Amino acid sequence: MKLHVLHCGSIRVSETVPFGDRISLRNTGRQLLAPESRRITLPVCCFLAEHPKGLILVDTGWCRAVSPAGVYDPNAVKRVLPPSLAAFYHPVLPAGMAVHEQLASMGIYPEDLSCVLLTHLDPDHTAGLRHLHGAKRVLVAEDEYYWSCRAVYKARQPWSLWMDTEMERFWYRGSPLGPNRWAFDLFGDESVQLVNVPGHTDGQAAVIFRSGGRFVLLAADSAFSNRNWEEMLTPGFGLFRARQLKSLEWIREMAADPGCAEVLCSHDPESIPRTVEF
Ligand SMILES: [Zn+2]
């Protein structure tokens, strides 16, 4: 199987975000107000799998409207995100990097996608959905969708970015996988499994792509980089630290499995766009 790592823009967030800070209103306030000198740039990764049953895209990155000229544009960002999220993310989407622009450069159009999988509903994972009309299926976990009505998620997952998209909502079921032993087997053949890794959000899914005896684990935002699970450092902007730790423990177990080709995180500063074959 081939898995393409795509960078669909970046975020420039407080330097405290990748390795946490206790989760509190005060720390969230500090992250929103972080001065430019205390911010770091992280990629926003999407992943395109060439699977025997079709092309599968995981997450969608930023939309062109946040960055019409390809540079940081605070006024444009505020037309897409509420002020608090605009202050948190400082998103940039350079020319040619929007998900549909990158797919088109590979000769792929939305109608060629058999599935778009959303790991969770935060805006850096859903904003690009508007460029993907025509994809055959868009899937999100029922647990993620259902809890989006909670005040804390309403504040961080703007409905305008995804509510109008027709999505299949899948149920996690009992499984040997994941900290909750909850997963969804997309094709019923274990080749693509969405595994509940709560903590960052309730319904967040990690995605396992399996081919032969090997697998790649996409950790979504349960870990911002491998250092999170290697050193058990919870990323910031989470919701429930104890669950984040359980999810990191599970990722560490999976990473130690001899079949694990790679663990890839959505916002790893060391990530480079490339193709993983396994
Ligand atoms: Zn994210």
PDB file of C-alpha atoms and ligand atoms in Angstrom:
ATOM      1  CA  MET A   1       0.000   0.000   0.000  1.00  0.00           C
ATOM      2  CA  LYS A   2       1.151   3.564  -0.687  1.00  0.00           C
ATOM      3  CA  LEU A   3       0.386   6.336   1.778  1.00  0.00           C
ATOM      4  CA  HIS A   4       1.083   9.929   0.773  1.00  0.00           C
ATOM      5  CA  VAL A   5       1.803  12.446   3.532  1.00  0.00           C
ATOM      6  CA  LEU A   6       0.402  15.831   2.436  1.00  0.00           C
ATOM      7  CA  HIS A   7       0.909  19.134   4.230  1.00  0.00           C
ATOM      8  CA  CYS A   8      -2.324  21.088   3.788  1.00  0.00           C
ATOM      9  CA  GLY A   9      -1.149  24.289   5.423  1.00  0.00           C
ATOM     10  CA  SER A  10       0.260  25.075   8.831  1.00  0.00           C
ATOM     11  CA  ILE A  11      -0.646  26.514  12.203  1.00  0.00           C
ATOM     12  CA  ARG A  12       1.401  28.960  14.239  1.00  0.00           C
ATOM     13  CA  VAL A  13       0.476  28.223  17.827  1.00  0.00           C
ATOM     14  CA  SER A  14       1.817  28.904  21.311  1.00  0.00           C
ATOM     15  CA  GLU A  15       5.061  27.026  21.951  1.00  0.00           C
ATOM     16  CA  THR A  16       3.301  25.372  24.918  1.00  0.00           C
ATOM     17  CA  VAL A  17       0.798  23.517  22.708  1.00  0.00           C
ATOM     18  CA  PRO A  18       2.725  20.406  21.524  1.00  0.00           C
ATOM     19  CA  PHE A  19       3.838  19.222  24.951  1.00  0.00           C
ATOM     20  CA  GLY A  20       1.004  20.445  27.057  1.00  0.00           C
ATOM     21  CA  ASP A  21       0.547  22.599  29.910  1.00  0.00           C
ATOM     22  CA  ARG A  22      -2.160  21.574  32.267  1.00  0.00           C
ATOM     23  CA  ILE A  23      -5.556  21.887  30.656  1.00  0.00           C
ATOM     24  CA  SER A  24      -7.194  24.932  32.202  1.00  0.00           C
ATOM     25  CA  LEU A  25      -9.025  28.039  31.119  1.00  0.00           C
ATOM     26  CA  ARG A  26      -6.067  30.160  32.193  1.00  0.00           C
ATOM     27  CA  ASN A  27      -3.619  28.193  30.039  1.00  0.00           C
ATOM     28  CA  THR A  28      -5.998  28.209  27.094  1.00  0.00           C
ATOM     29  CA  GLY A  29      -6.237  32.004  27.486  1.00  0.00           C
ATOM     30  CA  ARG A  30      -2.432  32.236  27.483  1.00  0.00           C
ATOM     31  CA  GLN A  31      -2.241  30.125  24.345  1.00  0.00           C
ATOM     32  CA  LEU A  32      -4.727  32.373  22.555  1.00  0.00           C
ATOM     33  CA  LEU A  33      -2.797  35.500  23.521  1.00  0.00           C
ATOM     34  CA  ALA A  34       0.712  34.130  22.905  1.00  0.00           C
ATOM     35  CA  PRO A  35       2.892  36.810  21.237  1.00  0.00           C
ATOM     36  CA  GLU A  36       4.454  36.034  17.876  1.00  0.00           C
ATOM     37  CA  SER A  37       7.874  35.498  19.539  1.00  0.00           C
ATOM     38  CA  ARG A  38       6.418  32.625  21.633  1.00  0.00           C
ATOM     39  CA  ARG A  39       4.768  30.780  18.749  1.00  0.00           C
ATOM     40  CA  ILE A  40       5.965  27.846  16.680  1.00  0.00           C
ATOM     41  CA  THR A  41       4.902  26.629  13.252  1.00  0.00           C
ATOM     42  CA  LEU A  42       3.485  23.123  12.898  1.00  0.00           C
ATOM     43  CA  PRO A  43       2.294  21.398   9.736  1.00  0.00           C
ATOM     44  CA  VAL A  44      -1.306  20.341   9.199  1.00  0.00           C
ATOM     45  CA  CYS A  45      -1.059  16.854   7.697  1.00  0.00           C
ATOM     46  CA  CYS A  46      -3.561  14.946   5.613  1.00  0.00           C
ATOM     47  CA  PHE A  47      -2.932  11.444   4.316  1.00  0.00           C
ATOM     48  CA  LEU A  48      -3.914   9.844   1.011  1.00  0.00           C
ATOM     49  CA  ALA A  49      -3.912   6.046   0.879  1.00  0.00           C
ATOM     50  CA  GLU A  50      -3.839   4.101  -2.378  1.00  0.00           C
ATOM     51  CA  HIS A  51      -5.882   1.181  -1.059  1.00  0.00           C
ATOM     52  CA  PRO A  52      -7.010  -1.779  -3.189  1.00  0.00           C
ATOM     53  CA  LYS A  53     -10.615  -0.634  -2.644  1.00  0.00           C
ATOM     54  CA  GLY A  54      -9.973   2.943  -3.766  1.00  0.00           C
ATOM     55  CA  LEU A  55      -8.359   6.208  -2.758  1.00  0.00           C
ATOM     56  CA  ILE A  56      -8.882   7.082   0.904  1.00  0.00           C
ATOM     57  CA  LEU A  57      -8.163  10.568   2.227  1.00  0.00           C
ATOM     58  CA  VAL A  58      -7.702  11.105   5.962  1.00  0.00           C
ATOM     59  CA  ASP A  59      -8.563  14.681   7.076  1.00  0.00           C
ATOM     60  CA  THR A  60      -8.764  17.741   4.863  1.00  0.00           C
ATOM     61  CA  GLY A  61      -6.536  20.558   6.235  1.00  0.00           C
ATOM     62  CA  TRP A  62      -7.309  24.264   5.786  1.00  0.00           C
ATOM     63  CA  CYS A  63      -9.523  25.784   3.109  1.00  0.00           C
ATOM     64  CA  ARG A  64      -8.302  28.387   0.626  1.00  0.00           C
ATOM     65  CA  ALA A  65     -10.516  31.066   2.238  1.00  0.00           C
ATOM     66  CA  VAL A  66      -8.257  31.286   5.345  1.00  0.00           C
ATOM     67  CA  SER A  67      -5.335  32.316   3.212  1.00  0.00           C
ATOM     68  CA  PRO A  68      -6.551  33.640  -0.177  1.00  0.00           C
ATOM     69  CA  ALA A  69      -3.116  34.931  -1.226  1.00  0.00           C
ATOM     70  CA  GLY A  70      -1.235  32.018   0.345  1.00  0.00           C
ATOM     71  CA  VAL A  71       0.095  34.078   3.259  1.00  0.00           C
ATOM     72  CA  TYR A  72      -1.091  34.724   6.833  1.00  0.00           C
ATOM     73  CA  ASP A  73      -4.157  36.952   6.536  1.00  0.00           C
ATOM     74  CA  PRO A  74      -5.771  37.627   9.947  1.00  0.00           C
ATOM     75  CA  ASN A  75      -8.850  39.263   8.411  1.00  0.00           C
ATOM     76  CA  ALA A  76      -9.476  36.334   6.073  1.00  0.00           C
ATOM     77  CA  VAL A  77      -9.014  33.896   8.975  1.00  0.00           C
ATOM     78  CA  LYS A  78     -11.669  35.746  10.981  1.00  0.00           C
ATOM     79  CA  ARG A  79     -14.143  35.299   8.137  1.00  0.00           C
ATOM     80  CA  VAL A  80     -13.745  31.503   8.504  1.00  0.00           C
ATOM     81  CA  LEU A  81     -13.088  31.017  12.226  1.00  0.00           C
ATOM     82  CA  PRO A  82     -14.489  32.686  15.340  1.00  0.00           C
ATOM     83  CA  PRO A  83     -12.059  35.150  16.981  1.00  0.00           C
ATOM     84  CA  SER A  84     -10.858  32.729  19.694  1.00  0.00           C
ATOM     85  CA  LEU A  85      -9.898  30.028  17.179  1.00  0.00           C
ATOM     86  CA  ALA A  86      -8.388  32.600  14.823  1.00  0.00           C
ATOM     87  CA  ALA A  87      -6.205  33.744  17.752  1.00  0.00           C
ATOM     88  CA  PHE A  88      -5.256  30.179  18.659  1.00  0.00           C
ATOM     89  CA  TYR A  89      -4.350  28.789  15.224  1.00  0.00           C
ATOM     90  CA  HIS A  90      -2.881  31.619  13.064  1.00  0.00           C
ATOM     91  CA  PRO A  91      -3.357  29.357  10.027  1.00  0.00           C
ATOM     92  CA  VAL A  92      -1.520  29.697   6.709  1.00  0.00           C
ATOM     93  CA  LEU A  93      -2.212  27.839   3.477  1.00  0.00           C
ATOM     94  CA  PRO A  94       0.483  28.530   0.851  1.00  0.00           C
ATOM     95  CA  ALA A  95      -0.493  28.553  -2.831  1.00  0.00           C
ATOM     96  CA  GLY A  96      -0.976  25.059  -4.231  1.00  0.00           C
ATOM     97  CA  MET A  97      -1.181  23.410  -0.791  1.00  0.00           C
ATOM     98  CA  ALA A  98      -4.975  23.189  -0.301  1.00  0.00           C
ATOM     99  CA  VAL A  99      -6.075  19.578  -0.406  1.00  0.00           C
ATOM    100  CA  HIS A 100      -7.888  19.851  -3.753  1.00  0.00           C
ATOM    101  CA  GLU A 101      -4.965  21.739  -5.282  1.00  0.00           C
ATOM    102  CA  GLN A 102      -2.533  19.006  -4.236  1.00  0.00           C
ATOM    103  CA  LEU A 103      -4.844  16.217  -5.380  1.00  0.00           C
ATOM    104  CA  ALA A 104      -5.344  17.942  -8.767  1.00  0.00           C
ATOM    105  CA  SER A 105      -1.568  18.140  -9.201  1.00  0.00           C
ATOM    106  CA  MET A 106      -1.581  14.329  -8.818  1.00  0.00           C
ATOM    107  CA  GLY A 107      -4.397  14.015 -11.385  1.00  0.00           C
ATOM    108  CA  ILE A 108      -6.954  13.203  -8.667  1.00  0.00           C
ATOM    109  CA  TYR A 109     -10.357  14.908  -8.357  1.00  0.00           C
ATOM    110  CA  PRO A 110     -12.820  14.696  -5.436  1.00  0.00           C
ATOM    111  CA  GLU A 111     -15.070  12.247  -7.291  1.00  0.00           C
ATOM    112  CA  ASP A 112     -12.067   9.876  -7.504  1.00  0.00           C
ATOM    113  CA  LEU A 113     -11.980   9.580  -3.686  1.00  0.00           C
ATOM    114  CA  SER A 114     -13.778   6.493  -2.403  1.00  0.00           C
ATOM    115  CA  CYS A 115     -13.706   7.751   1.212  1.00  0.00           C
ATOM    116  CA  VAL A 116     -12.791  10.835   3.205  1.00  0.00           C
ATOM    117  CA  LEU A 117     -12.209   9.873   6.842  1.00  0.00           C
ATOM    118  CA  LEU A 118     -12.349  12.634   9.461  1.00  0.00           C
ATOM    119  CA  THR A 119     -10.326  11.801  12.555  1.00  0.00           C
ATOM    120  CA  HIS A 120     -12.241  14.485  14.471  1.00  0.00           C
ATOM    121  CA  LEU A 121     -14.083  17.739  13.809  1.00  0.00           C
ATOM    122  CA  ASP A 122     -11.544  20.418  14.781  1.00  0.00           C
ATOM    123  CA  PRO A 123     -11.267  23.049  12.001  1.00  0.00           C
ATOM    124  CA  ASP A 124      -7.727  22.193  10.864  1.00  0.00           C
ATOM    125  CA  HIS A 125      -9.088  18.732   9.964  1.00  0.00           C
ATOM    126  CA  THR A 126     -12.439  19.747   8.427  1.00  0.00           C
ATOM    127  CA  ALA A 127     -12.049  23.157   6.730  1.00  0.00           C
ATOM    128  CA  GLY A 128     -10.894  21.547   3.457  1.00  0.00           C
ATOM    129  CA  LEU A 129     -14.148  19.569   3.175  1.00  0.00           C
ATOM    130  CA  ARG A 130     -15.659  22.420   1.116  1.00  0.00           C
ATOM    131  CA  HIS A 131     -13.164  21.552  -1.657  1.00  0.00           C
ATOM    132  CA  LEU A 132     -14.135  17.882  -1.782  1.00  0.00           C
ATOM    133  CA  HIS A 133     -17.720  17.870  -3.038  1.00  0.00           C
ATOM    134  CA  GLY A 134     -18.146  14.721  -5.082  1.00  0.00           C
ATOM    135  CA  ALA A 135     -16.169  12.362  -2.820  1.00  0.00           C
ATOM    136  CA  LYS A 136     -18.166   9.128  -2.646  1.00  0.00           C
ATOM    137  CA  ARG A 137     -18.240   8.818   1.146  1.00  0.00           C
ATOM    138  CA  VAL A 138     -17.340  11.103   4.072  1.00  0.00           C
ATOM    139  CA  LEU A 139     -17.161   9.364   7.439  1.00  0.00           C
ATOM    140  CA  VAL A 140     -16.913  10.512  11.038  1.00  0.00           C
ATOM    141  CA  ALA A 141     -17.430   8.670  14.325  1.00  0.00           C
ATOM    142  CA  GLU A 142     -20.912   8.942  15.802  1.00  0.00           C
ATOM    143  CA  ASP A 143     -19.284   9.767  19.152  1.00  0.00           C
ATOM    144  CA  GLU A 144     -17.460  12.721  17.632  1.00  0.00           C
ATOM    145  CA  TYR A 145     -20.526  14.030  15.819  1.00  0.00           C
ATOM    146  CA  TYR A 146     -22.892  13.524  18.744  1.00  0.00           C
ATOM    147  CA  TRP A 147     -20.767  15.392  21.296  1.00  0.00           C
ATOM    148  CA  SER A 148     -20.190  18.334  18.945  1.00  0.00           C
ATOM    149  CA  CYS A 149     -23.249  19.904  20.579  1.00  0.00           C
ATOM    150  CA  ARG A 150     -21.366  20.283  23.899  1.00  0.00           C
ATOM    151  CA  ALA A 151     -20.401  23.872  24.683  1.00  0.00           C
ATOM    152  CA  VAL A 152     -16.684  23.095  24.725  1.00  0.00           C
ATOM    153  CA  TYR A 153     -16.841  21.565  21.237  1.00  0.00           C
ATOM    154  CA  LYS A 154     -19.145  24.243  19.876  1.00  0.00           C
ATOM    155  CA  ALA A 155     -16.386  26.685  20.753  1.00  0.00           C
ATOM    156  CA  ARG A 156     -13.693  24.735  18.900  1.00  0.00           C
ATOM    157  CA  GLN A 157     -15.483  22.879  16.055  1.00  0.00           C
ATOM    158  CA  PRO A 158     -17.404  25.523  14.046  1.00  0.00           C
ATOM    159  CA  TRP A 159     -20.481  23.864  12.559  1.00  0.00           C
ATOM    160  CA  SER A 160     -20.216  26.063   9.449  1.00  0.00           C
ATOM    161  CA  LEU A 161     -17.199  24.036   8.293  1.00  0.00           C
ATOM    162  CA  TRP A 162     -18.854  20.616   8.200  1.00  0.00           C
ATOM    163  CA  MET A 163     -22.526  20.612   9.211  1.00  0.00           C
ATOM    164  CA  ASP A 164     -23.782  20.906   5.610  1.00  0.00           C
ATOM    165  CA  THR A 165     -21.684  17.971   4.421  1.00  0.00           C
ATOM    166  CA  GLU A 166     -23.538  14.702   4.184  1.00  0.00           C
ATOM    167  CA  MET A 167     -21.558  12.378   6.406  1.00  0.00           C
ATOM    168  CA  GLU A 168     -21.866   8.722   7.325  1.00  0.00           C
ATOM    169  CA  ARG A 169     -21.593   8.405  11.076  1.00  0.00           C
ATOM    170  CA  PHE A 170     -20.066   5.113  12.125  1.00  0.00           C
ATOM    171  CA  TRP A 171     -20.277   3.411  15.508  1.00  0.00           C
ATOM    172  CA  TYR A 172     -17.208   2.127  17.259  1.00  0.00           C
ATOM    173  CA  ARG A 173     -17.642  -1.491  18.307  1.00  0.00           C
ATOM    174  CA  GLY A 174     -15.888  -3.879  20.681  1.00  0.00           C
ATOM    175  CA  SER A 175     -12.400  -4.603  19.360  1.00  0.00           C
ATOM    176  CA  PRO A 176      -8.999  -5.725  20.641  1.00  0.00           C
ATOM    177  CA  LEU A 177      -7.726  -2.300  19.512  1.00  0.00           C
ATOM    178  CA  GLY A 178      -7.457   1.013  21.322  1.00  0.00           C
ATOM    179  CA  PRO A 179      -7.445   2.280  24.902  1.00  0.00           C
ATOM    180  CA  ASN A 180     -11.235   1.775  25.087  1.00  0.00           C
ATOM    181  CA  ARG A 181     -11.186  -1.451  23.038  1.00  0.00           C
ATOM    182  CA  TRP A 182     -13.382   0.393  20.560  1.00  0.00           C
ATOM    183  CA  ALA A 183     -12.820   0.460  16.806  1.00  0.00           C
ATOM    184  CA  PHE A 184     -14.576   0.452  13.430  1.00  0.00           C
ATOM    185  CA  ASP A 185     -13.407  -1.840  10.654  1.00  0.00           C
ATOM    186  CA  LEU A 186     -14.139   0.093   7.430  1.00  0.00           C
ATOM    187  CA  PHE A 187     -14.228  -2.820   4.987  1.00  0.00           C
ATOM    188  CA  GLY A 188     -14.564  -5.704   7.449  1.00  0.00           C
ATOM    189  CA  ASP A 189     -11.158  -7.064   6.443  1.00  0.00           C
ATOM    190  CA  GLU A 190      -8.918  -5.269   8.995  1.00  0.00           C
ATOM    191  CA  SER A 191      -7.168  -3.320   6.212  1.00  0.00           C
ATOM    192  CA  VAL A 192      -8.503   0.056   7.463  1.00  0.00           C
ATOM    193  CA  GLN A 193      -9.513   0.461  11.082  1.00  0.00           C
ATOM    194  CA  LEU A 194     -10.585   3.595  12.888  1.00  0.00           C
ATOM    195  CA  VAL A 195      -9.677   3.272  16.538  1.00  0.00           C
ATOM    196  CA  ASN A 196     -11.114   5.497  19.255  1.00  0.00           C
ATOM    197  CA  VAL A 197      -8.321   7.475  20.958  1.00  0.00           C
ATOM    198  CA  PRO A 198     -10.141   9.894  23.268  1.00  0.00           C
ATOM    199  CA  GLY A 199      -8.679  12.759  25.293  1.00  0.00           C
ATOM    200  CA  HIS A 200      -8.123  15.411  22.626  1.00  0.00           C
ATOM    201  CA  THR A 201     -11.823  14.996  21.797  1.00  0.00           C
ATOM    202  CA  ASP A 202     -14.252  12.271  22.916  1.00  0.00           C
ATOM    203  CA  GLY A 203     -14.765  10.600  19.573  1.00  0.00           C
ATOM    204  CA  GLN A 204     -11.362  11.079  17.947  1.00  0.00           C
ATOM    205  CA  ALA A 205     -10.185   8.249  15.685  1.00  0.00           C
ATOM    206  CA  ALA A 206      -6.672   7.051  15.005  1.00  0.00           C
ATOM    207  CA  VAL A 207      -6.479   5.207  11.672  1.00  0.00           C
ATOM    208  CA  ILE A 208      -4.630   1.968  11.001  1.00  0.00           C
ATOM    209  CA  PHE A 209      -3.800   0.991   7.406  1.00  0.00           C
ATOM    210  CA  ARG A 210      -2.689  -2.628   7.171  1.00  0.00           C
ATOM    211  CA  SER A 211      -1.066  -4.409   4.258  1.00  0.00           C
ATOM    212  CA  GLY A 212       0.331  -7.927   4.564  1.00  0.00           C
ATOM    213  CA  GLY A 213       1.832  -8.184   8.017  1.00  0.00           C
ATOM    214  CA  ARG A 214       2.677  -4.469   8.255  1.00  0.00           C
ATOM    215  CA  PHE A 215       0.713  -1.428   9.339  1.00  0.00           C
ATOM    216  CA  VAL A 216       0.954   2.350   9.582  1.00  0.00           C
ATOM    217  CA  LEU A 217      -0.802   4.077  12.474  1.00  0.00           C
ATOM    218  CA  LEU A 218      -2.081   7.623  11.987  1.00  0.00           C
ATOM    219  CA  ALA A 219      -2.315   9.025  15.504  1.00  0.00           C
ATOM    220  CA  ALA A 220      -4.380  12.122  14.533  1.00  0.00           C
ATOM    221  CA  ASP A 221      -4.044  14.677  17.397  1.00  0.00           C
ATOM    222  CA  SER A 222      -3.693  12.121  20.213  1.00  0.00           C
ATOM    223  CA  ALA A 223       0.029  12.810  19.736  1.00  0.00           C
ATOM    224  CA  PHE A 224       1.303  15.927  17.980  1.00  0.00           C
ATOM    225  CA  SER A 225       4.626  14.177  17.378  1.00  0.00           C
ATOM    226  CA  ASN A 226       6.273  10.890  18.306  1.00  0.00           C
ATOM    227  CA  ARG A 227       7.907  12.575  21.289  1.00  0.00           C
ATOM    228  CA  ASN A 228       4.452  12.721  22.932  1.00  0.00           C
ATOM    229  CA  TRP A 229       4.129   8.943  23.185  1.00  0.00           C
ATOM    230  CA  GLU A 230       7.838   8.262  23.589  1.00  0.00           C
ATOM    231  CA  GLU A 231       7.995  10.497  26.690  1.00  0.00           C
ATOM    232  CA  MET A 232       4.310  10.326  27.681  1.00  0.00           C
ATOM    233  CA  LEU A 233       3.860  14.100  27.326  1.00  0.00           C
ATOM    234  CA  THR A 234       0.247  15.010  26.627  1.00  0.00           C
ATOM    235  CA  PRO A 235      -0.296  17.655  23.958  1.00  0.00           C
ATOM    236  CA  GLY A 236      -2.156  20.816  24.941  1.00  0.00           C
ATOM    237  CA  PHE A 237      -5.548  21.835  23.572  1.00  0.00           C
ATOM    238  CA  GLY A 238      -6.949  18.568  24.914  1.00  0.00           C
ATOM    239  CA  LEU A 239     -10.025  17.949  26.930  1.00  0.00           C
ATOM    240  CA  PHE A 240      -9.308  15.133  29.359  1.00  0.00           C
ATOM    241  CA  ARG A 241      -5.706  14.455  30.366  1.00  0.00           C
ATOM    242  CA  ALA A 242      -6.222  10.990  31.907  1.00  0.00           C
ATOM    243  CA  ARG A 243      -7.763   9.764  28.641  1.00  0.00           C
ATOM    244  CA  GLN A 244      -5.007  11.421  26.616  1.00  0.00           C
ATOM    245  CA  LEU A 245      -2.476   9.430  28.656  1.00  0.00           C
ATOM    246  CA  LYS A 246      -4.326   6.155  28.045  1.00  0.00           C
ATOM    247  CA  SER A 247      -4.382   6.898  24.328  1.00  0.00           C
ATOM    248  CA  LEU A 248      -0.637   7.681  24.348  1.00  0.00           C
ATOM    249  CA  GLU A 249       0.040   4.401  26.175  1.00  0.00           C
ATOM    250  CA  TRP A 250      -1.838   2.483  23.505  1.00  0.00           C
ATOM    251  CA  ILE A 251       0.052   4.253  20.709  1.00  0.00           C
ATOM    252  CA  ARG A 252       3.313   3.376  22.437  1.00  0.00           C
ATOM    253  CA  GLU A 253       2.264  -0.294  22.577  1.00  0.00           C
ATOM    254  CA  MET A 254       1.358  -0.270  18.886  1.00  0.00           C
ATOM    255  CA  ALA A 255       4.632   1.450  17.960  1.00  0.00           C
ATOM    256  CA  ALA A 256       6.534  -1.390  19.678  1.00  0.00           C
ATOM    257  CA  ASP A 257       4.695  -4.019  17.588  1.00  0.00           C
ATOM    258  CA  PRO A 258       7.143  -5.572  15.082  1.00  0.00           C
ATOM    259  CA  GLY A 259       4.524  -5.063  12.344  1.00  0.00           C
ATOM    260  CA  CYS A 260       4.438  -1.287  12.859  1.00  0.00           C
ATOM    261  CA  ALA A 261       6.022   0.428   9.848  1.00  0.00           C
ATOM    262  CA  GLU A 262       5.458   3.956  11.208  1.00  0.00           C
ATOM    263  CA  VAL A 263       3.392   6.114  13.521  1.00  0.00           C
ATOM    264  CA  LEU A 264       2.458   9.401  11.829  1.00  0.00           C
ATOM    265  CA  CYS A 265       1.010  12.368  13.724  1.00  0.00           C
ATOM    266  CA  SER A 266      -0.991  15.262  12.264  1.00  0.00           C
ATOM    267  CA  HIS A 267       1.209  18.108  13.549  1.00  0.00           C
ATOM    268  CA  ASP A 268       4.732  16.717  13.809  1.00  0.00           C
ATOM    269  CA  PRO A 269       7.264  19.543  13.209  1.00  0.00           C
ATOM    270  CA  GLU A 270       9.654  16.908  11.749  1.00  0.00           C
ATOM    271  CA  SER A 271       7.064  15.647   9.246  1.00  0.00           C
ATOM    272  CA  ILE A 272       7.989  16.000   5.586  1.00  0.00           C
ATOM    273  CA  PRO A 273       5.623  15.434   2.655  1.00  0.00           C
ATOM    274  CA  ARG A 274       6.535  12.030   1.218  1.00  0.00           C
ATOM    275  CA  THR A 275       5.177   8.637   0.257  1.00  0.00           C
ATOM    276  CA  VAL A 276       5.355   5.692   2.653  1.00  0.00           C
ATOM    277  CA  GLU A 277       5.221   2.227   1.056  1.00  0.00           C
ATOM    278  CA  PHE A 278       4.566  -0.835   3.153  1.00  0.00           C
TER     279      PHE A 278
HETATM  280 ZN    ZN B   1      -5.262  19.224  14.618  1.00  0.00          ZN
END
